[in-house]
PDB file of C-alpha atoms in Angstrom:
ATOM      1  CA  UNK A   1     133.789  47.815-135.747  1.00  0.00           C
ATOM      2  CA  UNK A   2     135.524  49.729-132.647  1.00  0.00           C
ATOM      3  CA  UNK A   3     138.886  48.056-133.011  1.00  0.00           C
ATOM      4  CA  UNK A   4     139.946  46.746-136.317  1.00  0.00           C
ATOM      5  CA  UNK A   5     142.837  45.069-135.243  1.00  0.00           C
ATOM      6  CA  UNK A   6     141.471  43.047-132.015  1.00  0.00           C
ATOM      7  CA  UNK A   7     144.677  40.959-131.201  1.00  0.00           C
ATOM      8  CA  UNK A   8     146.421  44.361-131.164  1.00  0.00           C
ATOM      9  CA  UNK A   9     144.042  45.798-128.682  1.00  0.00           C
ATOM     10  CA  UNK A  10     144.218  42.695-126.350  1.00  0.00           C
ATOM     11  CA  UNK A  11     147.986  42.329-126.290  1.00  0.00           C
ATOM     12  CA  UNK A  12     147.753  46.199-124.374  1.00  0.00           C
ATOM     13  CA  UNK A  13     144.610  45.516-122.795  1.00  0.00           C
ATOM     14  CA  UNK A  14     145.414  41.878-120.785  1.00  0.00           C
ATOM     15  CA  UNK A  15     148.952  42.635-119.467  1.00  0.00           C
ATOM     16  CA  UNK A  16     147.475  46.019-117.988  1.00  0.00           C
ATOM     17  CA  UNK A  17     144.507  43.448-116.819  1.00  0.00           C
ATOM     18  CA  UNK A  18     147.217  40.835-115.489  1.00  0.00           C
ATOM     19  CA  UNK A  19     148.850  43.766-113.490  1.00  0.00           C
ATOM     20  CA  UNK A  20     146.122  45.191-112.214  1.00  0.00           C
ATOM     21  CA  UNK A  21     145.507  41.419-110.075  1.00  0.00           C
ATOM     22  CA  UNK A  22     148.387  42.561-107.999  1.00  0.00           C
ATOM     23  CA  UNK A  23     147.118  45.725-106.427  1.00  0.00           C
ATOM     24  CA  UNK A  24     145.274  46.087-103.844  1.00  0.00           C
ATOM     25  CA  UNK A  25     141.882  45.485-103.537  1.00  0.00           C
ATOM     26  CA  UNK A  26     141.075  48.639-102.374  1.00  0.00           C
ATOM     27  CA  UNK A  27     142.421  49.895-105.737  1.00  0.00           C
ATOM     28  CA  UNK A  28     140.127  47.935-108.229  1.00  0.00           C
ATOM     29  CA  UNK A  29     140.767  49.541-111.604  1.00  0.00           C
ATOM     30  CA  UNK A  30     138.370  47.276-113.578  1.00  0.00           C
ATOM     31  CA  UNK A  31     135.029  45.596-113.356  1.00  0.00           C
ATOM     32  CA  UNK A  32     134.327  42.062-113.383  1.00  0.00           C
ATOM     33  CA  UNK A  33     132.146  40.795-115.864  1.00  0.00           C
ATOM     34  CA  UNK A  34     131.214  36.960-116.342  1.00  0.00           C
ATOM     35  CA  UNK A  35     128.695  36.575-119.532  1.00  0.00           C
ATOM     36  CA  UNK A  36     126.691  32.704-119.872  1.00  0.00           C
ATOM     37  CA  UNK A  37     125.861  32.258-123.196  1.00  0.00           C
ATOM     38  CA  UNK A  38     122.565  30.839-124.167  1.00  0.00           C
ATOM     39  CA  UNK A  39     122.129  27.271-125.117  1.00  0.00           C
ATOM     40  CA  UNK A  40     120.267  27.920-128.736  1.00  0.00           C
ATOM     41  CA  UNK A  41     123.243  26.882-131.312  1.00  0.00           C
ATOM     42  CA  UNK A  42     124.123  26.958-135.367  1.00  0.00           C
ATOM     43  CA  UNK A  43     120.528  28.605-136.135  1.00  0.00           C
ATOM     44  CA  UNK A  44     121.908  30.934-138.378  1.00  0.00           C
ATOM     45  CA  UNK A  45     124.772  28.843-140.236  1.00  0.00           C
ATOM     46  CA  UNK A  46     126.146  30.554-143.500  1.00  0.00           C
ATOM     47  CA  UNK A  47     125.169  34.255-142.177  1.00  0.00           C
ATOM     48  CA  UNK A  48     127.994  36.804-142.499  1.00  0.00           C
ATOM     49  CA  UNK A  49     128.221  40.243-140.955  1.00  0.00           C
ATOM     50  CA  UNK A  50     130.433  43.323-140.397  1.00  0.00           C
ATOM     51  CA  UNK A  51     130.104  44.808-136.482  1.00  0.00           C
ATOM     52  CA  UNK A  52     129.768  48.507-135.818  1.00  0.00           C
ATOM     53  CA  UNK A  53     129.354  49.582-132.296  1.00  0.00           C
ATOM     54  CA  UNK A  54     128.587  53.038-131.177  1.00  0.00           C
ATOM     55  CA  UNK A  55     128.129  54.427-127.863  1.00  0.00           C
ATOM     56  CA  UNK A  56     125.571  56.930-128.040  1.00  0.00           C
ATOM     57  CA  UNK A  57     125.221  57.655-124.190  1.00  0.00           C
ATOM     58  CA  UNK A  58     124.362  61.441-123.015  1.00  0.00           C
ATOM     59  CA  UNK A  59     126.475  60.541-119.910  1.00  0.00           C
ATOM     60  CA  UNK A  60     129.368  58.644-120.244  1.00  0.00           C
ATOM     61  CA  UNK A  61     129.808  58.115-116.550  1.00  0.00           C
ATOM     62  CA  UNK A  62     129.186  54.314-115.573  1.00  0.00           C
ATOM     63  CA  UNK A  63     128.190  55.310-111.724  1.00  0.00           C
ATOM     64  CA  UNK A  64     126.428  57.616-109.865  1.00  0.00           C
ATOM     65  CA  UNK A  65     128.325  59.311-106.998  1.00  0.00           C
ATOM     66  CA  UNK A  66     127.914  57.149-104.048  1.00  0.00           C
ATOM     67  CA  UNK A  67     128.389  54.058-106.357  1.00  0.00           C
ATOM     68  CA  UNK A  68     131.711  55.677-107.629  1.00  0.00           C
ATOM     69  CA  UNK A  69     133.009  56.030-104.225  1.00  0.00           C
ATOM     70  CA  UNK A  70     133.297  52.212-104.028  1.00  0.00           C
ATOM     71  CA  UNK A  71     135.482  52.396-107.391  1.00  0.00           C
ATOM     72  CA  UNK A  72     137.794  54.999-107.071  1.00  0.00           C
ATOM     73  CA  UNK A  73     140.288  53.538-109.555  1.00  0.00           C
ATOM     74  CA  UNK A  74     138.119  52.269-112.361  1.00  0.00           C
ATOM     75  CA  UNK A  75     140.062  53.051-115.304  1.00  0.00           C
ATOM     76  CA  UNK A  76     137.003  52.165-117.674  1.00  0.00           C
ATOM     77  CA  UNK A  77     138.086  48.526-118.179  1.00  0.00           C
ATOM     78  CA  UNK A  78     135.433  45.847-118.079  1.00  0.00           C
ATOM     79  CA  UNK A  79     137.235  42.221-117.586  1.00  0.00           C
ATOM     80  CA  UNK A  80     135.176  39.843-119.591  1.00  0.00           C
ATOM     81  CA  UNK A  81     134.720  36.323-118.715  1.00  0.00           C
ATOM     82  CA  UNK A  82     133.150  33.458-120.964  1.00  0.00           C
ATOM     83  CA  UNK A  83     131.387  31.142-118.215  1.00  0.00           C
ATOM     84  CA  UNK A  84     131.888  27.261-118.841  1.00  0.00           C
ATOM     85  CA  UNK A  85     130.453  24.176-117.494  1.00  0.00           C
ATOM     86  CA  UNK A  86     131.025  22.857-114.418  1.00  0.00           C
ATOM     87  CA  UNK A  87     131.950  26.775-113.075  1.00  0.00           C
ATOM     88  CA  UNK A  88     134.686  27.193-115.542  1.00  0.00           C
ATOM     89  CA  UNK A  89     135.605  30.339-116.619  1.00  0.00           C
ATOM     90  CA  UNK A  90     137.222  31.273-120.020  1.00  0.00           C
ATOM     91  CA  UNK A  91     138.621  35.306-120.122  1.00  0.00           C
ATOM     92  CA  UNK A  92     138.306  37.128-122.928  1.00  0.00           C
ATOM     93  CA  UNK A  93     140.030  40.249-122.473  1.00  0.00           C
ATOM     94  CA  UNK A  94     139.436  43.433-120.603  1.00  0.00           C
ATOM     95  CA  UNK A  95     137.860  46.348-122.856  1.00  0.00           C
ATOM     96  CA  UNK A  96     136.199  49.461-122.877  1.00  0.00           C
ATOM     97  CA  UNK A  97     132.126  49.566-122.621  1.00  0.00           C
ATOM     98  CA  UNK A  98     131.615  49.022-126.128  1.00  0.00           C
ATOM     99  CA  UNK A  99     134.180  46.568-126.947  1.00  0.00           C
ATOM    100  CA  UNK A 100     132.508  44.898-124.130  1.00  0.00           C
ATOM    101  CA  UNK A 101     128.747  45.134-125.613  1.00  0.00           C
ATOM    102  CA  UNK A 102     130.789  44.091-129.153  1.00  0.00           C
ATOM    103  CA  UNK A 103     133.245  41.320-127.946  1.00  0.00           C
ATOM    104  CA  UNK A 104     129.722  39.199-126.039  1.00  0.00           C
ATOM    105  CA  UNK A 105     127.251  39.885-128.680  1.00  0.00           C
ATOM    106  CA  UNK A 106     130.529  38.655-131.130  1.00  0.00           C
ATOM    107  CA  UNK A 107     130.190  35.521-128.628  1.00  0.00           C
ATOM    108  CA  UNK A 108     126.393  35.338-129.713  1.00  0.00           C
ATOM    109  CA  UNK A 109     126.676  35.124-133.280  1.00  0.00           C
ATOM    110  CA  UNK A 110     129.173  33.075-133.415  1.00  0.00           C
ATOM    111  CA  UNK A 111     127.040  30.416-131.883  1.00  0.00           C
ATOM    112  CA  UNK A 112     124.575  30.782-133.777  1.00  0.00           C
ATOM    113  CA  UNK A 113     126.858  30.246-136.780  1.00  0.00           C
ATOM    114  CA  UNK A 114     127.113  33.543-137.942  1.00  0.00           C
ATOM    115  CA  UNK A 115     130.359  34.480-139.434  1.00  0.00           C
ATOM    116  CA  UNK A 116     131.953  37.990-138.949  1.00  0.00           C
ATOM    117  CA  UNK A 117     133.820  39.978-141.480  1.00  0.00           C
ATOM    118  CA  UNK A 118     136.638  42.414-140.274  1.00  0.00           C
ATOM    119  CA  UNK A 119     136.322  44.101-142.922  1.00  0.00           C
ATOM    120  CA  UNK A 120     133.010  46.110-144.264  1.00  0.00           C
ATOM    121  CA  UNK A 121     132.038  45.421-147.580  1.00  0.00           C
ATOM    122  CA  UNK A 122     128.876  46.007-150.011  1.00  0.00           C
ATOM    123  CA  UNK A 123     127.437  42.144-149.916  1.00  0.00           C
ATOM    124  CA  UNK A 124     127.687  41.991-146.837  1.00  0.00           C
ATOM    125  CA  UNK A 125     125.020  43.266-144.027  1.00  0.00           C
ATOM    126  CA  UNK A 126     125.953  45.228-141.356  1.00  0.00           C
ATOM    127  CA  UNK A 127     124.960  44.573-137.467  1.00  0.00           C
ATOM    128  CA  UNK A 128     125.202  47.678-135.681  1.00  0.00           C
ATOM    129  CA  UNK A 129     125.152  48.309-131.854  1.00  0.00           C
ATOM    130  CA  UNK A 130     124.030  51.367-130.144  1.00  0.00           C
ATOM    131  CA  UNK A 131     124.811  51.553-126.367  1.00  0.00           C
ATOM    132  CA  UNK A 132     122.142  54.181-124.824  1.00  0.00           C
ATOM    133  CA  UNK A 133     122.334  53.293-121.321  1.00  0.00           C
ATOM    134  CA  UNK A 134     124.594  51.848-119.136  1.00  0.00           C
ATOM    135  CA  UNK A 135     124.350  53.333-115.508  1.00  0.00           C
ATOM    136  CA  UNK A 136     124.741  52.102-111.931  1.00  0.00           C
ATOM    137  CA  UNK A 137     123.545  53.253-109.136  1.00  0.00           C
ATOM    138  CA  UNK A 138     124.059  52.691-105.057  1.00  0.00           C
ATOM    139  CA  UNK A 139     120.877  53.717-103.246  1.00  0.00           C
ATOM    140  CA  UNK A 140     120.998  53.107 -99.751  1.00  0.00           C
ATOM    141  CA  UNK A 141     121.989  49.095 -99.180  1.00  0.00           C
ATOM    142  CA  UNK A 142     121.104  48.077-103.097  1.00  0.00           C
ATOM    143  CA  UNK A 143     123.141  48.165-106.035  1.00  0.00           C
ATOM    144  CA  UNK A 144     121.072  49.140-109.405  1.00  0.00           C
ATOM    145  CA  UNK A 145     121.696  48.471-112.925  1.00  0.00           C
ATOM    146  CA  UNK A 146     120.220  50.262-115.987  1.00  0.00           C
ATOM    147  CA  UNK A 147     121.221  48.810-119.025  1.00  0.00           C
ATOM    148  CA  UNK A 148     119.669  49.624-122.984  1.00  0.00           C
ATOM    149  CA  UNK A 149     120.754  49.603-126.636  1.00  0.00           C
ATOM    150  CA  UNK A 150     119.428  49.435-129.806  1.00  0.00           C
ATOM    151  CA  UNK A 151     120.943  46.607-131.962  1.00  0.00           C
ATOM    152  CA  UNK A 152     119.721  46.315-136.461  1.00  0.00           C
ATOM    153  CA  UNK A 153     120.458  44.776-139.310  1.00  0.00           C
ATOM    154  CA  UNK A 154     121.496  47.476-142.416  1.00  0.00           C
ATOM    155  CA  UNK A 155     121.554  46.030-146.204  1.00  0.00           C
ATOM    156  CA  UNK A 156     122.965  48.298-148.729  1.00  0.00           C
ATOM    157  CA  UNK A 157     122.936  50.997-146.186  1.00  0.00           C
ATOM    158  CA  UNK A 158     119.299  50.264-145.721  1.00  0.00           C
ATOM    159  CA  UNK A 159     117.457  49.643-142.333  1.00  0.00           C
ATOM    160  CA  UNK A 160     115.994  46.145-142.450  1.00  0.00           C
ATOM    161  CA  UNK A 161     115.461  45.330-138.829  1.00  0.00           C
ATOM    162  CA  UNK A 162     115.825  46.732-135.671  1.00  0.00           C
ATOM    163  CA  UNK A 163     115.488  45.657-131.840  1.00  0.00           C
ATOM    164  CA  UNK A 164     115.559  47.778-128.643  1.00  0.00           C
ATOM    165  CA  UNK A 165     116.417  46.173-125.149  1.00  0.00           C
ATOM    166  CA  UNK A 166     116.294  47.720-122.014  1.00  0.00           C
ATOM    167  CA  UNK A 167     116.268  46.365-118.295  1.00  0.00           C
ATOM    168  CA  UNK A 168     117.192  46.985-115.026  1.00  0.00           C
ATOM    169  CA  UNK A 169     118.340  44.780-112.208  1.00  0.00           C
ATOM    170  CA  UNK A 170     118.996  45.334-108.446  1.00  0.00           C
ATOM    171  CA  UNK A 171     121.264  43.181-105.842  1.00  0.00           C
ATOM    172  CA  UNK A 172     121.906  44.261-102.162  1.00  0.00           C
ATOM    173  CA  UNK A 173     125.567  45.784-101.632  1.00  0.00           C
ATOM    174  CA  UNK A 174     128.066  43.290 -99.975  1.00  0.00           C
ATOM    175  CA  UNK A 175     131.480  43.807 -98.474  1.00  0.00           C
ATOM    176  CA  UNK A 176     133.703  45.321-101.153  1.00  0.00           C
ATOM    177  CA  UNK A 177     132.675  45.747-104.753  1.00  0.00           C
ATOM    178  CA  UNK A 178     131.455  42.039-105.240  1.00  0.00           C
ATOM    179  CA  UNK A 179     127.501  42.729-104.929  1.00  0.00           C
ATOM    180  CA  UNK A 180     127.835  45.490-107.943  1.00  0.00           C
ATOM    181  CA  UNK A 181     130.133  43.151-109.987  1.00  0.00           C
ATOM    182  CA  UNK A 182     127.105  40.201-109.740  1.00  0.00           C
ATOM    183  CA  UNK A 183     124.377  42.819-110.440  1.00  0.00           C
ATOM    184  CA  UNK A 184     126.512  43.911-113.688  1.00  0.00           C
ATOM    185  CA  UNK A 185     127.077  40.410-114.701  1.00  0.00           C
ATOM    186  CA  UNK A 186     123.608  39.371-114.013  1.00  0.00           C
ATOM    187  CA  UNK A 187     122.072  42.484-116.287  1.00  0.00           C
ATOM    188  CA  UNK A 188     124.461  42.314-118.727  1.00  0.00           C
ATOM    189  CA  UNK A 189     123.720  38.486-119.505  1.00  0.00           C
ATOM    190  CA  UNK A 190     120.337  38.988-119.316  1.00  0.00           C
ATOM    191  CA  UNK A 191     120.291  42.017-122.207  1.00  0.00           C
ATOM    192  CA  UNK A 192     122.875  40.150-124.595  1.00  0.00           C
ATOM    193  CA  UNK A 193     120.645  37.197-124.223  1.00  0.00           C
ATOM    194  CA  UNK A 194     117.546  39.138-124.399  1.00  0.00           C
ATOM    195  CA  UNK A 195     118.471  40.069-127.797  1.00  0.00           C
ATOM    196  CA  UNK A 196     116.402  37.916-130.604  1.00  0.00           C
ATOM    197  CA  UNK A 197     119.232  37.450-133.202  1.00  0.00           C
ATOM    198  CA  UNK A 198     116.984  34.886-134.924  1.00  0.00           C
ATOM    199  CA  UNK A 199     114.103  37.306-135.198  1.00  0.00           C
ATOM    200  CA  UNK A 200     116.115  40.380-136.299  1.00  0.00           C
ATOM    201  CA  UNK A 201     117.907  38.472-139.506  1.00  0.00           C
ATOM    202  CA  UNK A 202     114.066  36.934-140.109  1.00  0.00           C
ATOM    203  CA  UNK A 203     112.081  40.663-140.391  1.00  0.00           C
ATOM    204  CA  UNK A 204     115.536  41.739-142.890  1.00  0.00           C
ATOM    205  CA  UNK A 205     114.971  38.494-144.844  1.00  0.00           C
ATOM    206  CA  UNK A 206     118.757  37.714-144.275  1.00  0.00           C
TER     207      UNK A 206
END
């Protein structure tokens, strides 16, 4: 797991969110992100599993350099939002990239009724997350996303299933850093959901 102690994490990582609402625009020091969950619900029920989360990026720059130059002050924080009915939004906390790629697919299992441990231990499996591309790009008017990782299922330090997911997505750039914010949001809901849970504990027998 990348943070052990979560509510420790978020009680640093949402007051430096809350202050950042009060600078200036033109000083954005985190990323927007609104995830949708899928509908699918309580297909897994009784599961249990401890989260590991690696980022194995060569590059661990988020932007190219014309895409940077529209995000000066990102400090690395991604502000993650649950979205609700009726255009509700529910926020999670603001977190690195792979607290962010933990914290949604956390959202995922949890819906599906799996339980997770915060603690590793020998019964029970282990869902690990490998983050090998996260990237955006600005080329001319168009904002483009390249997102992959590798997400399995490991029994008694055993292998038993594995998924890749990659995908790209492209928006046209807007006024400010809106347009890149929707493209992120958009790609990033589509790869979490892309991810067949179901499948993966089916092919470890789980």
């Amino acid at each position: 797991m990348v943070l052990k102690n979560v509510n420790t994490y978020l009680k640093i990582a949402i007051p430096l969110l809350l202050a950042a609402v009060f600078i200036s625009c033109a000083k954005k020091l985190y990323i927007d992100v609104d995830y949708q969950l899928p509908t699918s619900a309580d297909t897994l029920a009784g599961r249990t599993v401890f989260i590991e989360t690696r980022d194995m990026r060569n590059d661990a720059e988020v932007f190219d350099q014309r895409a940077k130059n529209n995000f000066k002050h990102f400090t690395g924080l991604f502000a993650l939002s649950l979205m609700l009915p009726e255009d509700q939004h529910k926020v999670l906390g603001a977190y690195e990239l792979p607290m962010l790629f933990e914290t949604a697919l956390v959202q995922r299992l949890q819906k599906l009724g799996v339980g997770v441990s915060a603690e590793p231990a020998p019964e029970i499996p282990v869902f690990q997350i490998k983050i090998n591309q996260f990237y955006i790009k600005l080329i001319g008017q168009k904002w483009l996303a390249d997102v992959g990782y590798e997400a399995s299922l490991t029994q008694d330090t055993q292998l038993v299933a594995r998924e890749v997911v990659t995908g790209s997505a492209e928006r046209m750039k807007l006024m400010g850093s809106g347009g890149a914010e929707k493209v992120i949001s958009e790609i990033f809901t589509d790869m979490i959901n892309r991810l067949n849970i179901e499948r993966l504990f089916q092919q470890a027998k789980l």
